[in-house]
Tab-separated table of C-alpha atoms in Angstrom:
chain	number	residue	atom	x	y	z
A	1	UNK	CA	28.702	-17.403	38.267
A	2	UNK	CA	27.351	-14.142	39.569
A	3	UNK	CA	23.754	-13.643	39.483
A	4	UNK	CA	24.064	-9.692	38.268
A	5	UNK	CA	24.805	-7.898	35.627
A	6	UNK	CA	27.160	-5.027	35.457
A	7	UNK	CA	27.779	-2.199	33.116
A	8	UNK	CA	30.879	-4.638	31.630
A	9	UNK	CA	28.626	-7.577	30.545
A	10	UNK	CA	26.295	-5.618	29.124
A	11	UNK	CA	28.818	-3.217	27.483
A	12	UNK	CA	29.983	-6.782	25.471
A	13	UNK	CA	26.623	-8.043	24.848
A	14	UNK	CA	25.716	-5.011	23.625
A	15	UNK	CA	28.622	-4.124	21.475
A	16	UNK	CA	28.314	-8.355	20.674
A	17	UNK	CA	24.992	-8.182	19.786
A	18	UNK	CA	25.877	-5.196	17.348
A	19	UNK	CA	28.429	-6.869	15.735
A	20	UNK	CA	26.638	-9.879	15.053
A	21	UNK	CA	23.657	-8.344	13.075
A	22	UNK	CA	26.099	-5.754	11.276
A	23	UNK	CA	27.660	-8.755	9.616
A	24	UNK	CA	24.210	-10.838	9.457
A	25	UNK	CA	23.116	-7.655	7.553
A	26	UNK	CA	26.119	-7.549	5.229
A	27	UNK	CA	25.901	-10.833	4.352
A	28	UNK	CA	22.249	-11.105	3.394
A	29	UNK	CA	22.622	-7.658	1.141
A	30	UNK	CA	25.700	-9.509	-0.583
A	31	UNK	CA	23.641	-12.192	-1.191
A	32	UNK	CA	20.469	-10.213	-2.284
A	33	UNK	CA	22.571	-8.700	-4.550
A	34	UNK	CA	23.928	-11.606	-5.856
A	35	UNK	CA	20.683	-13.213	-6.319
A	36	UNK	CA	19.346	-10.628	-8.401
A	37	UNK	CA	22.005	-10.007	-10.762
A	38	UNK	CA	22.325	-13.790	-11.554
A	39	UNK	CA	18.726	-15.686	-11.006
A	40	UNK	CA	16.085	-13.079	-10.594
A	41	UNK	CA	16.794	-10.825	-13.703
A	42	UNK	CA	15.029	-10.588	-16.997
A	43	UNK	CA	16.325	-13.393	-19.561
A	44	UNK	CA	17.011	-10.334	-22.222
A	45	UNK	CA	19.147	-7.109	-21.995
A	46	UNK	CA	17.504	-3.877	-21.020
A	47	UNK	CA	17.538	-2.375	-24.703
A	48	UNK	CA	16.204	1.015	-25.720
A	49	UNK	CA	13.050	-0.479	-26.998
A	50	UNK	CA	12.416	-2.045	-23.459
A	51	UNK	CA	13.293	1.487	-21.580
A	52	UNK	CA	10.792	3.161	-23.839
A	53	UNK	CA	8.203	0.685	-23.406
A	54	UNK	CA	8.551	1.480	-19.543
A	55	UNK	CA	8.141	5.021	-19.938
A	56	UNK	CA	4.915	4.034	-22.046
A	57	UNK	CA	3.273	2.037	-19.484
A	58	UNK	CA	4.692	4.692	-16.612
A	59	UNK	CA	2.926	7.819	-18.886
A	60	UNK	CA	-0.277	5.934	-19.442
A	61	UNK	CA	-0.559	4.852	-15.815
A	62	UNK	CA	-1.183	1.238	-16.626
A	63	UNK	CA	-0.372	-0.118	-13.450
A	64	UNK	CA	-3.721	1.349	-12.401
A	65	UNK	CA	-5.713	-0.910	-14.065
A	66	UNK	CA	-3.260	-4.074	-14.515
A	67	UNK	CA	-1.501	-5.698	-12.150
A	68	UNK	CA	2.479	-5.995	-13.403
A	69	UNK	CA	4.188	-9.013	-11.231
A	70	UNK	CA	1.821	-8.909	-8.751
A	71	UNK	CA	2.060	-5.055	-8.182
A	72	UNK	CA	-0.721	-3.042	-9.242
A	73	UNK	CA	-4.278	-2.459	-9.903
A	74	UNK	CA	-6.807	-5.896	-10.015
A	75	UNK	CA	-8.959	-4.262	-12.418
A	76	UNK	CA	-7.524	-5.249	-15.712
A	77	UNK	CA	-5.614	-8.790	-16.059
A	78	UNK	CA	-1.831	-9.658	-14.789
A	79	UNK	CA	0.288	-8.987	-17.524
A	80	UNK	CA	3.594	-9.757	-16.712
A	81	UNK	CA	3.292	-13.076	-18.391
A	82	UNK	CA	0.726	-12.076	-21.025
A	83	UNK	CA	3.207	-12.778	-23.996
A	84	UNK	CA	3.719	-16.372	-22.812
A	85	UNK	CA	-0.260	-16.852	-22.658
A	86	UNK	CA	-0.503	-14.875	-26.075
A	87	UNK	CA	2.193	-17.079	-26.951
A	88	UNK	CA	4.128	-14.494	-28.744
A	89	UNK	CA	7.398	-14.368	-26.073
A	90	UNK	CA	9.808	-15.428	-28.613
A	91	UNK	CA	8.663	-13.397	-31.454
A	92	UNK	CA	9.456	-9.777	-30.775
A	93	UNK	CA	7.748	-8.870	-34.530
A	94	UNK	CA	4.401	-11.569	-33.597
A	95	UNK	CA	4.079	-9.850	-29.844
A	96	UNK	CA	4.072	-5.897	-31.280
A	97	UNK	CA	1.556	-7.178	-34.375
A	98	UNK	CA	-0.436	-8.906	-31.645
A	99	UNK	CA	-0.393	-6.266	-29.342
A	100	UNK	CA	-1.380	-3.599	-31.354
A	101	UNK	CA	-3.833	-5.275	-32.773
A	102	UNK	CA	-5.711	-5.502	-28.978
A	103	UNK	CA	-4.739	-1.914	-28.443
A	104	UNK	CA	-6.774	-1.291	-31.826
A	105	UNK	CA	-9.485	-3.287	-31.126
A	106	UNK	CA	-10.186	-1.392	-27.553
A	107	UNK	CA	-12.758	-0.663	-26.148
A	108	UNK	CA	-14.362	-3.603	-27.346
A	109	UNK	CA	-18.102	-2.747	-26.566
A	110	UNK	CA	-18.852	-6.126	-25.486
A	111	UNK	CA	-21.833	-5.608	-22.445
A	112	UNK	CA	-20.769	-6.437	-19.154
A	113	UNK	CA	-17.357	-6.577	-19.242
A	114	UNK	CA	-14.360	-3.906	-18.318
A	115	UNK	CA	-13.628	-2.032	-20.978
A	116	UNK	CA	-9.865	-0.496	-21.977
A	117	UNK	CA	-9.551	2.710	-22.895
A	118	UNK	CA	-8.913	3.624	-26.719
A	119	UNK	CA	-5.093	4.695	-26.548
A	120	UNK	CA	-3.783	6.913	-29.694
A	121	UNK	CA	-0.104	4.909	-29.843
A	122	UNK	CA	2.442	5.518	-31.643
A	123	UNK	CA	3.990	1.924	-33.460
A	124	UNK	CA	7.035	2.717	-31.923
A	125	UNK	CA	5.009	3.062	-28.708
A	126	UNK	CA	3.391	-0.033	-29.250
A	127	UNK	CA	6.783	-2.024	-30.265
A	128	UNK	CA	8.396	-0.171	-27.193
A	129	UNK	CA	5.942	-2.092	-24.723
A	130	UNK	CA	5.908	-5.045	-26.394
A	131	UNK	CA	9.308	-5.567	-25.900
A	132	UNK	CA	8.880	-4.121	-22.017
A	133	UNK	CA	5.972	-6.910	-22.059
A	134	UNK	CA	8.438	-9.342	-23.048
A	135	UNK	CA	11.376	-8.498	-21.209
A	136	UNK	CA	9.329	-8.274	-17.975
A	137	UNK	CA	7.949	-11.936	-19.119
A	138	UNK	CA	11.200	-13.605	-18.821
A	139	UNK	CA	11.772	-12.361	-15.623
A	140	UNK	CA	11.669	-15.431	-12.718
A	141	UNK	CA	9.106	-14.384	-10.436
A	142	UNK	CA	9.759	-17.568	-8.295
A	143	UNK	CA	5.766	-19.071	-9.584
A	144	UNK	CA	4.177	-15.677	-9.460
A	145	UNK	CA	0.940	-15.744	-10.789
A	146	UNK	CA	0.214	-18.604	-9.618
A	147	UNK	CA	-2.124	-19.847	-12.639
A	148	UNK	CA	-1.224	-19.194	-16.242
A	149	UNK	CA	-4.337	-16.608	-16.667
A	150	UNK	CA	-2.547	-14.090	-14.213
């Protein structure tokens, strides 16, 4: 075997090479895809309540203080699985009653601790992220947070 490499060789490895990760790439995005629509997704549909409650926590910027799956702010507490710890994730009436009743009760005035901001919400703004809240909750993060406080 020759000890050189000409323009031929490294024509084919090149256009080889190219090949290969084309079709690596294809077949990882395939099964990306496929991952996501079948495990990954939320365990309830994307309803009109849920696509209002996003809008909610998108207009009030809550991802600046709370952290939503991981992504956000560490100010505030994880609260992608705060209707499981409220224990309110199959109740969609209990988690908007619960809900706004902490939105109410904000800022709590307690000394030493961070305080929320009072928000003027709407019930329908309230019942909107509630049901984001929830929707988000049943979501499999694959063990993210990793402890039940967030």
């Amino acid at each position: 075997m020759a000890e050189i490499l000409t323009k031929s060789r490294a024509r084919n490895i090149f256009y080889g090479g190219s090949i290969f990760f084309v079709v690596v790439f294809v077949v990882m995005t395939v099964h990306s895809h496929r991952y996501v629509v079948n495990v990954s997704t939320a365990g309830m549909p994307l309803s009109d309540e849920v696509i209002h409650g996003k809008h909610v926590w998108e207009q009030h910027s809550c991802i600046n203080c709370h952290s939503l799956h991981g992504e956000g702010a560490y100010f505030a507490p994880e609260v992608g699985n705060v209707m499981t710890r409220w224990g309110v994730l199959d109740s969609p009436e209990d988690a908007f009653e619960t809900l706004k009743a902490w939105i109410e009760s904000q800022p709590s005035g307690i000394e030493g601790r961070r305080q929320m901001p009072k928000y003027e919400l709407t019930d329908e703004d309230i019942r909107g992220l509630a049901e984001f809240l929830r929707w988000a909750d049943q979501t499999d993060t694959q063990g993210w947070p990793p402890n039940e406080a967030g």
